[in-house]
Coordinates of C-alpha atoms (C1' of nucleotides) in Angstrom, one line a residue:
Chain A
X1 CA 122.6 104.4 113.0
X2 CA 120.3 105.5 110.2
X3 CA 120.2 104.3 106.6
X4 CA 121.0 107.8 105.3
X5 CA 124.5 107.5 107.0
X6 CA 125.5 104.2 105.3
X7 CA 127.8 106.0 102.8
X8 CA 130.1 107.2 105.6
X9 CA 130.3 103.8 107.1
X10 CA 131.3 101.7 104.1
X11 CA 133.0 98.4 105.2
X12 CA 132.0 98.8 108.8
X13 CA 129.6 96.6 110.8
X14 CA 126.5 98.6 111.7
X15 CA 123.1 98.0 113.3
X16 CA 119.9 99.3 111.7
X17 CA 116.4 99.4 113.1
X18 CA 113.4 99.5 110.9
X19 CA 110.6 97.9 109.0
X20 CA 110.5 95.3 106.2
X21 CA 109.3 97.3 103.2
X22 CA 109.8 94.5 100.7
X23 CA 111.2 91.0 100.7
X24 CA 112.3 88.4 98.1
X25 CA 113.7 85.0 98.9
X26 CA 115.4 82.0 97.5
X27 CA 116.6 78.8 99.2
X28 CA 118.8 79.8 102.0
X29 CA 118.9 83.5 101.1
X30 CA 116.5 86.4 101.5
X31 CA 116.6 90.0 100.3
X32 CA 115.0 92.3 102.8
X33 CA 114.4 95.9 101.8
X34 CA 114.6 97.7 105.1
X35 CA 113.2 101.2 105.7
X36 CA 113.9 103.3 108.8
X37 CA 112.4 106.6 107.9
X38 CA 115.7 108.0 106.7
X39 CA 115.9 105.8 103.6
X40 CA 115.7 102.4 102.1
X41 CA 118.3 99.7 102.1
X42 CA 118.6 96.1 100.8
X43 CA 119.8 93.6 103.5
X44 CA 121.2 90.3 102.3
X45 CA 120.2 87.6 104.8
X46 CA 121.8 84.2 104.3
X47 CA 121.0 81.1 106.4
X48 CA 124.6 80.2 106.7
X49 CA 125.4 83.6 108.3
X50 CA 122.6 83.9 110.8
X51 CA 121.8 80.2 111.5
X52 CA 118.9 78.0 110.4
X53 CA 116.6 78.8 113.3
X54 CA 116.9 82.6 112.8
X55 CA 116.5 82.1 109.1
X56 CA 113.2 80.3 109.6
X57 CA 112.0 83.5 111.4
X58 CA 113.1 85.6 108.4
X59 CA 111.2 83.4 106.0
X60 CA 108.0 84.2 107.9
X61 CA 108.5 88.0 107.9
X62 CA 105.7 89.8 106.1
X63 CA 105.7 93.4 104.9
X64 CA 106.1 95.9 107.7
X65 CA 107.5 93.5 110.2
X66 CA 109.7 95.4 112.6
X67 CA 113.3 94.2 112.9
X68 CA 116.9 95.2 113.5
X69 CA 119.8 93.9 111.6
X70 CA 123.5 94.0 112.2
X71 CA 125.9 93.5 109.3
X72 CA 128.6 94.9 107.0
X73 CA 128.0 97.9 104.8
X74 CA 128.9 97.0 101.2
X75 CA 128.8 99.2 98.1
X76 CA 126.4 98.1 95.4
X77 CA 125.6 100.6 92.6
X78 CA 122.4 98.8 91.7
X79 CA 120.8 99.7 95.0
X80 CA 118.8 102.9 95.6
X81 CA 121.0 104.3 98.4
X82 CA 124.1 102.8 96.7
X83 CA 124.8 100.4 99.6
X84 CA 123.5 97.1 101.0
X85 CA 124.0 95.2 104.3
X86 CA 125.4 91.7 104.6
X87 CA 123.6 90.6 107.7
X88 CA 125.2 88.7 110.4
X89 CA 122.6 89.2 113.1
X90 CA 118.9 89.8 112.9
X91 CA 116.4 90.5 115.7
X92 CA 112.6 90.5 115.2
X93 CA 110.6 93.1 117.2
X94 CA 107.3 92.0 115.6
X95 CA 106.6 89.6 112.8
X96 CA 103.7 90.7 110.6
X97 CA 101.9 88.6 108.0
X98 CA 98.8 90.5 106.9
X99 CA 99.8 94.0 106.0
X100 CA 97.0 95.5 104.0
X101 CA 98.9 97.4 101.4
X102 CA 100.4 95.1 98.8
X103 CA 103.2 95.3 96.3
X104 CA 100.8 96.2 93.5
X105 CA 98.5 99.0 92.4
X106 CA 95.7 100.0 94.6
X107 CA 92.7 102.2 94.1
X108 CA 92.5 105.7 95.4
X109 CA 89.7 105.0 98.0
X110 CA 91.5 102.0 99.5
X111 CA 94.8 103.9 99.8
X112 CA 93.1 106.9 101.3
X113 CA 91.3 104.7 103.9
X114 CA 94.7 103.4 104.8
X115 CA 96.5 106.7 104.6
X116 CA 98.1 106.0 108.1
X117 CA 99.9 103.0 106.5
X118 CA 100.2 104.4 103.0
X119 CA 102.6 107.0 104.3
X120 CA 105.1 104.3 104.8
X121 CA 105.4 103.5 101.1
X122 CA 108.4 104.8 99.2
X123 CA 106.6 107.2 97.0
X124 CA 104.8 108.8 99.9
X125 CA 108.0 108.9 101.9
X126 CA 109.7 110.8 99.0
X127 CA 106.8 113.3 98.8
X128 CA 106.9 114.0 102.6
X129 CA 110.6 114.5 102.4
X130 CA 110.3 117.0 99.6
X131 CA 107.4 118.7 101.4
X132 CA 109.8 119.1 104.3
X133 CA 112.6 120.5 102.1
X134 CA 110.1 123.0 100.7
X135 CA 108.9 124.1 104.1
X136 CA 112.5 124.5 105.3
X137 CA 113.5 126.4 102.2
X138 CA 110.5 128.8 102.6
X139 CA 111.5 129.7 106.1
X140 CA 115.2 130.0 105.0
X141 CA 114.3 132.4 102.2
X142 CA 112.2 134.7 104.2
X143 CA 114.5 134.7 107.2
X144 CA 117.5 135.6 105.1
X145 CA 115.5 138.4 103.5
X146 CA 114.7 139.9 106.9
X147 CA 111.1 138.8 107.2
X148 CA 109.6 138.0 110.6
X149 CA 107.3 135.0 110.9
X150 CA 104.1 136.2 112.5
X151 CA 101.0 134.1 112.5
X152 CA 97.4 135.2 112.0
X153 CA 94.6 133.9 114.1
X154 CA 92.7 130.8 113.0
X155 CA 89.4 131.8 114.6
X156 CA 87.9 134.8 113.0
X157 CA 84.7 136.7 113.7
X158 CA 84.3 138.3 110.3
X159 CA 83.4 136.3 107.3
X160 CA 85.8 138.4 105.3
X161 CA 84.8 137.5 101.8
X162 CA 81.4 136.0 102.3
X163 CA 80.3 133.1 104.6
X164 CA 79.4 130.5 102.0
X165 CA 82.8 128.9 101.9
X166 CA 83.8 129.1 105.6
X167 CA 83.6 126.5 108.3
X168 CA 81.5 127.8 111.2
X169 CA 82.4 126.9 114.8
X170 CA 81.1 127.9 118.2
X171 CA 83.3 130.4 120.0
X172 CA 81.9 130.6 123.6
X173 CA 78.4 131.0 122.2
X174 CA 79.4 133.3 119.4
X175 CA 79.6 132.1 115.8
X176 CA 83.2 132.1 114.7
X177 CA 84.8 130.9 111.4
X178 CA 87.9 129.0 110.7
X179 CA 90.2 131.4 108.8
X180 CA 90.3 131.2 105.0
X181 CA 93.2 133.7 104.9
X182 CA 95.4 135.5 107.3
X183 CA 96.0 138.3 104.9
X184 CA 94.2 141.2 106.6
X185 CA 96.0 140.4 109.8
X186 CA 99.2 140.0 107.8
X187 CA 98.8 143.7 106.7
X188 CA 98.5 144.8 110.4
X189 CA 101.6 142.8 111.3
X190 CA 103.6 144.3 108.3
X191 CA 102.7 147.8 109.6
X192 CA 104.3 146.7 112.9
X193 CA 107.2 144.6 111.7
X194 CA 107.9 145.8 108.2
X195 CA 108.2 142.5 106.4
X196 CA 106.3 139.5 107.7
X197 CA 105.1 136.1 106.6
X198 CA 102.5 133.8 108.0
X199 CA 102.8 130.1 107.8
X200 CA 99.8 128.1 108.9
X201 CA 96.7 126.1 108.1
X202 CA 93.8 127.6 106.3
X203 CA 90.3 126.4 105.8
X204 CA 87.8 126.5 102.9
X205 CA 84.4 124.8 103.0
X206 CA 84.2 124.7 99.2
X207 CA 82.5 121.5 98.0
X208 CA 85.1 121.0 95.4
X209 CA 86.2 117.6 94.2
X210 CA 89.1 118.3 92.0
X211 CA 92.8 117.5 92.0
X212 CA 93.6 121.0 93.2
X213 CA 91.4 121.4 96.3
X214 CA 91.7 120.6 100.0
X215 CA 89.4 121.8 102.8
X216 CA 92.4 122.3 105.1
X217 CA 95.7 123.4 103.5
X218 CA 98.8 125.3 104.5
X219 CA 99.3 128.7 103.2
X220 CA 102.3 131.1 103.3
X221 CA 101.3 134.7 103.2
X222 CA 104.1 137.3 103.1
X223 CA 103.2 140.9 103.5
X224 CA 105.7 143.8 102.9
X225 CA 105.4 147.5 103.8
X226 CA 106.7 149.8 101.1
X227 CA 106.4 147.2 98.3
X228 CA 104.5 148.0 95.1
X229 CA 103.1 145.4 92.7
X230 CA 106.3 145.1 90.7
X231 CA 108.6 144.7 93.7
X232 CA 106.1 142.1 94.9
X233 CA 106.4 140.2 91.6
X234 CA 110.2 140.4 91.8
X235 CA 110.0 138.9 95.2
X236 CA 107.7 136.1 94.2
X237 CA 110.0 135.2 91.4
X238 CA 113.1 135.1 93.5
X239 CA 111.3 133.2 96.2
X240 CA 109.9 130.4 94.0
X241 CA 113.2 130.1 92.2
X242 CA 115.0 129.7 95.5
X243 CA 112.6 127.0 96.7
X244 CA 112.7 125.0 93.5
X245 CA 116.5 125.2 93.5
X246 CA 116.7 124.0 97.1
X247 CA 114.6 120.9 96.2
X248 CA 116.7 120.1 93.2
X249 CA 119.9 120.4 95.3
X250 CA 118.7 118.8 98.5
X251 CA 116.1 116.2 97.5
X252 CA 117.4 114.8 94.2
X253 CA 117.1 111.2 95.4
X254 CA 113.4 111.8 96.3
X255 CA 112.7 113.4 93.0
X256 CA 114.2 110.4 91.2
X257 CA 112.1 108.0 93.3
X258 CA 109.0 110.0 92.0
X259 CA 110.4 109.9 88.4
X260 CA 110.3 113.7 88.3
X261 CA 112.1 115.1 85.2
X262 CA 114.5 117.6 86.9
X263 CA 115.4 119.2 83.6
X264 CA 111.8 120.5 83.2
X265 CA 111.9 121.8 86.8
X266 CA 115.3 123.6 86.2
X267 CA 113.7 125.7 83.4
X268 CA 112.0 127.7 86.2
X269 CA 115.3 129.3 87.0
X270 CA 114.8 131.5 83.9
X271 CA 112.8 134.7 84.3
X272 CA 109.1 134.1 84.7
X273 CA 106.7 135.3 82.1
X274 CA 104.8 138.5 83.1
X275 CA 101.6 139.4 81.3
X276 CA 98.9 141.9 82.0
X277 CA 95.4 140.5 82.1
X278 CA 94.7 142.1 78.8
X279 CA 97.8 140.5 77.1
X280 CA 96.9 137.1 78.7
X281 CA 93.4 137.3 77.3
X282 CA 94.7 138.1 73.8
X283 CA 96.9 135.0 74.0
X284 CA 94.0 132.8 75.3
X285 CA 91.7 134.0 72.5
X286 CA 94.5 133.2 70.1
X287 CA 94.7 136.9 68.9
X288 CA 98.4 136.8 69.8
X289 CA 100.9 134.1 69.2
X290 CA 103.7 133.0 71.5
X291 CA 106.9 131.8 69.8
X292 CA 105.0 131.7 66.6
X293 CA 102.1 129.6 67.8
X294 CA 98.7 130.5 69.1
X295 CA 96.8 128.6 71.8
X296 CA 94.4 127.1 69.2
X297 CA 97.3 125.8 67.1
X298 CA 98.9 124.4 70.2
X299 CA 95.7 122.7 71.4
X300 CA 95.0 121.2 68.0
X301 CA 98.6 119.9 67.9
X302 CA 98.1 118.5 71.4
X303 CA 94.8 116.9 70.3
X304 CA 96.6 115.2 67.4
X305 CA 99.4 114.0 69.6
X306 CA 97.0 112.5 72.1
X307 CA 95.1 110.8 69.4
X308 CA 98.1 109.1 67.9
X309 CA 99.4 108.2 71.3
X310 CA 96.1 106.6 72.3
X311 CA 96.1 104.6 69.1
X312 CA 99.6 103.4 69.9
X313 CA 98.6 102.4 73.4
X314 CA 95.5 100.6 72.2
X315 CA 97.6 98.7 69.6
X316 CA 100.0 97.6 72.3
X317 CA 97.2 96.4 74.5
X318 CA 95.8 94.2 71.7
X319 CA 99.3 93.0 71.0
X320 CA 99.9 92.0 74.5
X321 CA 96.5 90.4 74.9
X322 CA 97.3 88.2 71.9
X323 CA 100.6 87.3 73.5
X324 CA 98.9 86.3 76.7
X325 CA 96.5 84.1 74.8
X326 CA 99.3 82.3 73.0
X327 CA 99.4 78.7 74.3
X328 CA 102.5 77.5 76.1
X329 CA 103.5 80.9 77.4
X330 CA 105.4 80.9 80.7
X331 CA 103.4 82.1 83.8
X332 CA 105.8 84.8 84.6
X333 CA 105.7 86.2 81.2
X334 CA 101.9 86.1 81.2
X335 CA 101.9 88.0 84.5
X336 CA 104.3 90.5 83.2
X337 CA 102.0 91.2 80.2
X338 CA 98.9 91.3 82.3
X339 CA 100.5 93.9 84.6
X340 CA 101.6 95.9 81.5
X341 CA 98.1 95.7 80.1
X342 CA 96.6 97.1 83.3
X343 CA 99.1 99.9 83.2
X344 CA 98.4 100.6 79.5
X345 CA 94.7 100.7 80.2
X346 CA 95.2 103.4 82.8
X347 CA 97.3 105.3 80.4
X348 CA 94.5 105.0 77.8
X349 CA 92.0 106.3 80.4
X350 CA 94.1 109.4 81.0
X351 CA 94.5 110.0 77.3
X352 CA 90.8 109.5 76.7
X353 CA 90.1 112.1 79.3
X354 CA 92.5 114.5 77.7
X355 CA 90.8 113.9 74.4
X356 CA 87.5 114.8 76.0
X357 CA 89.0 117.9 77.7
X358 CA 91.0 119.5 74.8
X359 CA 87.9 120.3 72.7
X360 CA 86.3 121.9 75.8
X361 CA 89.5 124.0 76.4
X362 CA 89.5 125.0 72.7
X363 CA 85.9 126.1 73.0
X364 CA 86.4 128.0 76.2
X365 CA 89.5 129.7 74.8
X366 CA 87.6 130.8 71.7
X367 CA 84.7 132.0 73.7
X368 CA 86.5 133.7 76.5
X369 CA 84.8 136.9 77.6
X370 CA 87.1 139.8 78.2
X371 CA 86.5 140.9 81.8
X372 CA 85.8 137.6 83.4
X373 CA 88.1 135.6 85.7
X374 CA 90.2 132.7 84.4
X375 CA 88.7 129.2 84.8
X376 CA 90.9 126.1 85.2
X377 CA 90.9 125.5 81.5
X378 CA 92.0 129.1 80.7
X379 CA 94.9 128.7 83.0
X380 CA 95.8 125.4 81.4
X381 CA 95.5 126.8 77.9
X382 CA 97.8 129.7 78.8
X383 CA 100.4 127.9 80.7
X384 CA 100.8 125.2 78.0
X385 CA 102.5 127.8 75.9
X386 CA 105.3 128.4 78.4
X387 CA 107.7 126.3 80.4
X388 CA 108.2 128.8 83.3
X389 CA 105.6 130.1 85.7
X390 CA 103.4 132.8 84.3
X391 CA 102.5 135.9 86.3
X392 CA 99.3 137.6 85.3
X393 CA 98.7 141.1 86.7
X394 CA 96.4 144.1 86.4
X395 CA 93.0 142.3 86.6
X396 CA 89.6 143.9 86.0
X397 CA 88.9 145.1 89.5
X398 CA 85.3 143.6 89.5
X399 CA 86.6 140.0 89.6
X400 CA 89.2 140.6 92.3
X401 CA 89.2 141.1 96.1
X402 CA 88.0 144.3 97.7
X403 CA 91.4 145.2 99.2
X404 CA 93.4 145.4 96.0
X405 CA 94.8 148.7 94.8
X406 CA 93.6 150.1 91.5
X407 CA 96.2 150.8 88.8
X408 CA 96.6 154.6 89.2
X409 CA 97.0 155.0 85.4
X410 CA 93.9 153.0 84.5
X411 CA 91.3 152.6 87.2
X412 CA 89.6 149.7 85.4
X413 CA 92.3 147.4 86.7
X414 CA 93.3 146.2 90.1
X415 CA 96.9 145.5 91.0
X416 CA 96.5 141.8 91.7
X417 CA 98.8 139.1 90.5
X418 CA 98.2 135.4 90.0
X419 CA 101.1 133.0 89.4
X420 CA 100.3 130.1 87.3
X421 CA 102.6 127.1 87.6
X422 CA 103.7 125.3 84.4
X423 CA 102.7 121.8 83.4
X424 CA 99.0 122.4 84.0
X425 CA 99.2 123.0 87.8
X426 CA 97.3 126.3 87.7
X427 CA 97.3 129.0 90.3
X428 CA 99.9 128.5 93.1
X429 CA 100.1 132.1 94.2
X430 CA 97.6 134.9 94.4
X431 CA 98.6 138.3 95.6
X432 CA 98.9 142.0 94.8
X433 CA 99.4 145.5 96.0
X434 CA 96.9 146.6 98.6
X435 CA 94.6 149.7 98.5
X436 CA 96.0 152.4 100.7
X437 CA 93.1 154.9 100.6
X438 CA 90.5 154.6 103.3
X439 CA 87.6 156.0 101.3
X440 CA 88.3 153.8 98.3
X441 CA 88.3 150.8 100.6
X442 CA 85.1 151.8 102.2
X443 CA 83.3 152.0 98.9
X444 CA 84.7 148.6 97.9
X445 CA 83.5 147.1 101.2
X446 CA 80.0 148.5 100.5
X447 CA 80.1 147.3 96.9
X448 CA 80.9 143.7 98.1
X449 CA 78.2 144.0 100.7
X450 CA 80.5 143.2 103.6
X451 CA 79.8 144.2 107.2
X452 CA 81.6 147.5 107.6
X453 CA 81.9 147.3 111.4
X454 CA 83.9 144.1 111.2
X455 CA 86.5 146.0 109.1
X456 CA 87.0 149.1 111.3
X457 CA 90.2 147.7 112.7
X458 CA 91.5 147.0 109.2
X459 CA 90.6 150.6 108.2
X460 CA 92.7 151.8 111.1
X461 CA 95.7 150.6 109.1
X462 CA 94.7 153.3 106.5
X463 CA 94.1 156.0 109.1
X464 CA 97.4 155.7 110.9
X465 CA 100.5 155.7 108.7
X466 CA 99.0 154.2 105.5
X467 CA 101.8 153.2 103.1
X468 CA 102.1 151.3 99.9
X469 CA 102.3 147.6 100.7
X470 CA 102.0 144.3 98.9
X471 CA 101.8 140.6 99.6
X472 CA 100.8 137.3 98.3
X473 CA 99.6 133.9 99.4
X474 CA 101.2 130.6 98.4
X475 CA 99.4 127.3 98.6
X476 CA 101.9 124.9 100.0
X477 CA 100.2 121.7 98.7
X478 CA 99.9 123.1 95.2
X479 CA 103.5 124.0 95.2
X480 CA 104.5 120.5 96.4
X481 CA 102.2 118.9 93.8
X482 CA 103.9 120.9 91.0
X483 CA 107.4 120.3 92.2
X484 CA 106.8 116.5 92.5
X485 CA 104.5 116.5 89.5
X486 CA 101.7 114.7 91.3
X487 CA 98.3 114.5 89.8
X488 CA 96.5 115.3 93.0
X489 CA 97.2 117.5 96.1
X490 CA 95.8 114.8 98.4
X491 CA 99.3 113.1 98.3
X492 CA 101.1 116.3 99.3
X493 CA 99.9 116.4 102.9
X494 CA 100.1 113.6 105.5
X495 CA 96.4 113.5 106.3
X496 CA 94.3 115.3 103.7
X497 CA 91.0 116.9 104.7
X498 CA 88.8 117.3 101.7
X499 CA 85.1 117.2 100.7
X500 CA 83.9 113.7 101.8
X501 CA 87.1 112.8 103.7
X502 CA 87.8 113.5 107.3
X503 CA 89.4 110.1 108.3
X504 CA 91.9 108.7 109.1
Chain B
rU1 C1' 74.5 122.6 93.8
rC2 C1' 75.3 120.8 88.6
rC3 C1' 77.6 117.6 84.7
rU4 C1' 80.1 112.9 84.0
rC5 C1' 82.2 108.0 85.0
rA6 C1' 82.2 103.9 88.3
rG7 C1' 80.9 100.2 92.6
rU8 C1' 81.8 92.0 91.4
rA9 C1' 86.8 87.8 96.6
rG10 C1' 91.3 91.1 101.5
rC11 C1' 93.4 94.0 96.8
rU12 C1' 93.4 95.0 91.1
rC13 C1' 90.0 93.7 87.6
rA14 C1' 87.2 90.3 83.7
rG15 C1' 82.2 88.7 83.2
rC16 C1' 79.6 88.7 75.6
rU17 C1' 72.8 90.0 73.4
rG18 C1' 69.6 88.6 80.4
rG19 C1' 70.4 81.9 80.6
rU20 C1' 73.1 76.0 84.4
rU21 C1' 77.2 75.8 90.1
rA22 C1' 80.6 83.4 89.6
rG23 C1' 86.2 84.0 86.9
rA24 C1' 91.6 85.5 86.7
rG25 C1' 95.9 87.5 88.9
rC26 C1' 97.9 89.2 93.4
rA27 C1' 97.8 88.4 98.7
rC28 C1' 97.3 84.3 102.3
rU29 C1' 98.7 79.0 103.1
rU30 C1' 101.6 74.0 102.0
rG31 C1' 105.9 72.2 99.4
rA32 C1' 110.5 72.8 95.8
rC33 C1' 114.6 76.8 94.2
rU34 C1' 121.6 80.6 96.9
rG35 C1' 121.8 87.1 93.9
rU36 C1' 116.4 88.8 93.8
rU37 C1' 114.4 94.2 92.0
rA38 C1' 105.7 93.9 91.5
rA39 C1' 108.5 88.5 87.7
rU40 C1' 110.3 80.6 89.6
rC41 C1' 107.1 76.0 89.7
rA42 C1' 103.0 72.8 91.8
rG43 C1' 98.7 72.4 95.2
rG44 C1' 94.7 74.7 98.8
rG45 C1' 90.9 77.9 101.2
rG46 C1' 88.3 82.5 100.0
rG47 C1' 81.7 85.8 97.2
rU48 C1' 74.9 89.2 100.6
rC49 C1' 77.9 90.9 92.6
rA50 C1' 77.0 98.7 97.1
rC51 C1' 71.7 99.1 99.0
rU52 C1' 66.2 99.1 98.1
rG53 C1' 62.5 98.3 94.9
rG54 C1' 60.8 96.9 89.8
rU55 C1' 60.6 94.3 84.8
rU56 C1' 61.2 88.9 83.5
rC57 C1' 60.1 81.9 83.4
rG58 C1' 65.1 83.7 84.8
rA59 C1' 69.0 89.7 86.7
rG60 C1' 76.1 90.6 88.3
rC61 C1' 73.9 92.4 83.4
rC62 C1' 67.7 95.9 82.0
rC63 C1' 64.7 100.1 84.7
rA64 C1' 63.9 103.6 89.0
rG65 C1' 65.6 105.6 93.5
rU66 C1' 69.4 105.8 97.4
rC67 C1' 74.4 105.6 99.3
rU68 C1' 79.7 105.7 98.4
rG69 C1' 83.8 107.0 95.4
rG70 C1' 86.7 109.1 90.9
rG71 C1' 87.0 113.3 87.4
rG72 C1' 85.2 118.2 86.2
rA73 C1' 82.1 123.1 86.5
rG74 C1' 81.3 127.0 89.9
rC75 C1' 84.8 128.9 93.9
rC76 C1' 89.6 129.1 94.9
rA77 C1' 95.8 128.5 97.0

RNA sequence: UCCUCAGUAGCUCAGCUGGUUAGAGCACUUGACUGUUAAUCAGGGGGUCACUGGUUCGAGCCCAGUCUGGGGAGCCA
């Protein structure tokens, strides 16, 4: 019996096995929040029902003690799952008294050091469940569209886009690299199977310490024969809309645990914005307005909002500090205010950071050089104007990968597309139409100073039945972060590997 | 690699212009309370102030270096 099935067992006597995720107690009664991996459920344990001796055991149970309970399922609207258990029997597998993670805020480093235990907490549980929903939806989408899942190798001999950001390993005495993308292999598989997608881990040795980067992350890379850039973009849009809708339908409880505003997420069911690079630059540089507002006006407005908000938060902090200092205040109320003050201080920190950032964004928007790639701030500036994902295509070919096809009507541009998620999440998808012409590819490989002999097998794909084809890569963790509205990708994967972090 | 912020009790933090014996809450522990949602009340134990060196009569506080972590740039999904 699992907690998720309580609803269909209302009024019955059931047995649950799990862990104590929280406990409150009064004389002769204890409220145990049990978790079993499938959900959370409050169990009412009364001394008169289970006996004094057994109740003494319950009083000693610390967080994460392992128990089983037997009792009646009773409807209670106030509870998370909607039900509670009136316990008649309780068995203790292990009584724990010193669980490290407490019912209060912890710092990032402490939590990451205890990631193996942190995963048990309600928020992390909700994120992992949503990650699972997303993974399942991805497979469902591609399978129903007739794609074949076909994985690319993880060991590669060629440092396909430069060696600096690859992890080097020893492959029977030969240097080998952990794959940073399965795309070239994906193209080979698409020529064999028509439409394929890879789904696997990918490795980048970038020494990046930001909320968007992991050293090991999961990437989904579809590749489709006979798809041009625009069919590719249509597919990306349908795909993302399907996945988001599945999460809204199947993981609404988890989204509400995370406090995610589903209405904002639902907006992505509208058509995505499609801009050429040139149009996007005009918007970033504020030469073009969107819905009557330019980026600069929007940013200035945001700056003002952040300032007034910060002022309000600071006032509330002072207010509550005065309250705490008032003599004769009850301890409980003091604690409540202290907790609130700590929370407000964090809010103030975030706002201060935003206040520092916005002027930088303004500056970089004003000074954006046509022809260069977008930085994180340019993406933020652009996506702030829209509430659906933005697809930017037709990039200056110099800033994009060697394998992208040129726009036949204007050779300055390559047919790449980046999908920028709303709410500041930046690039979640990068893709495009591939170059089909062997000679053009050869000159690009030379231009990028890549070892030609490592690409001969890839060039075979252009020698034998070369056809228009396209594909894209989706960063799973970035998608999860956006859907859950998390401020860091490290919470989207069970055991993140990132610069400076390889344990636990 | 660069910029920037931080490191004080198991955890989250305070510690004024450098000045006596280092502070709070939580957690833990002892006792009281039958419906709680981080939230009752009273008592108790708990410290190499990241490390190394320097300035000073005196350093948690000032200076230099090192280490670790947060955020960002570059690079990217």
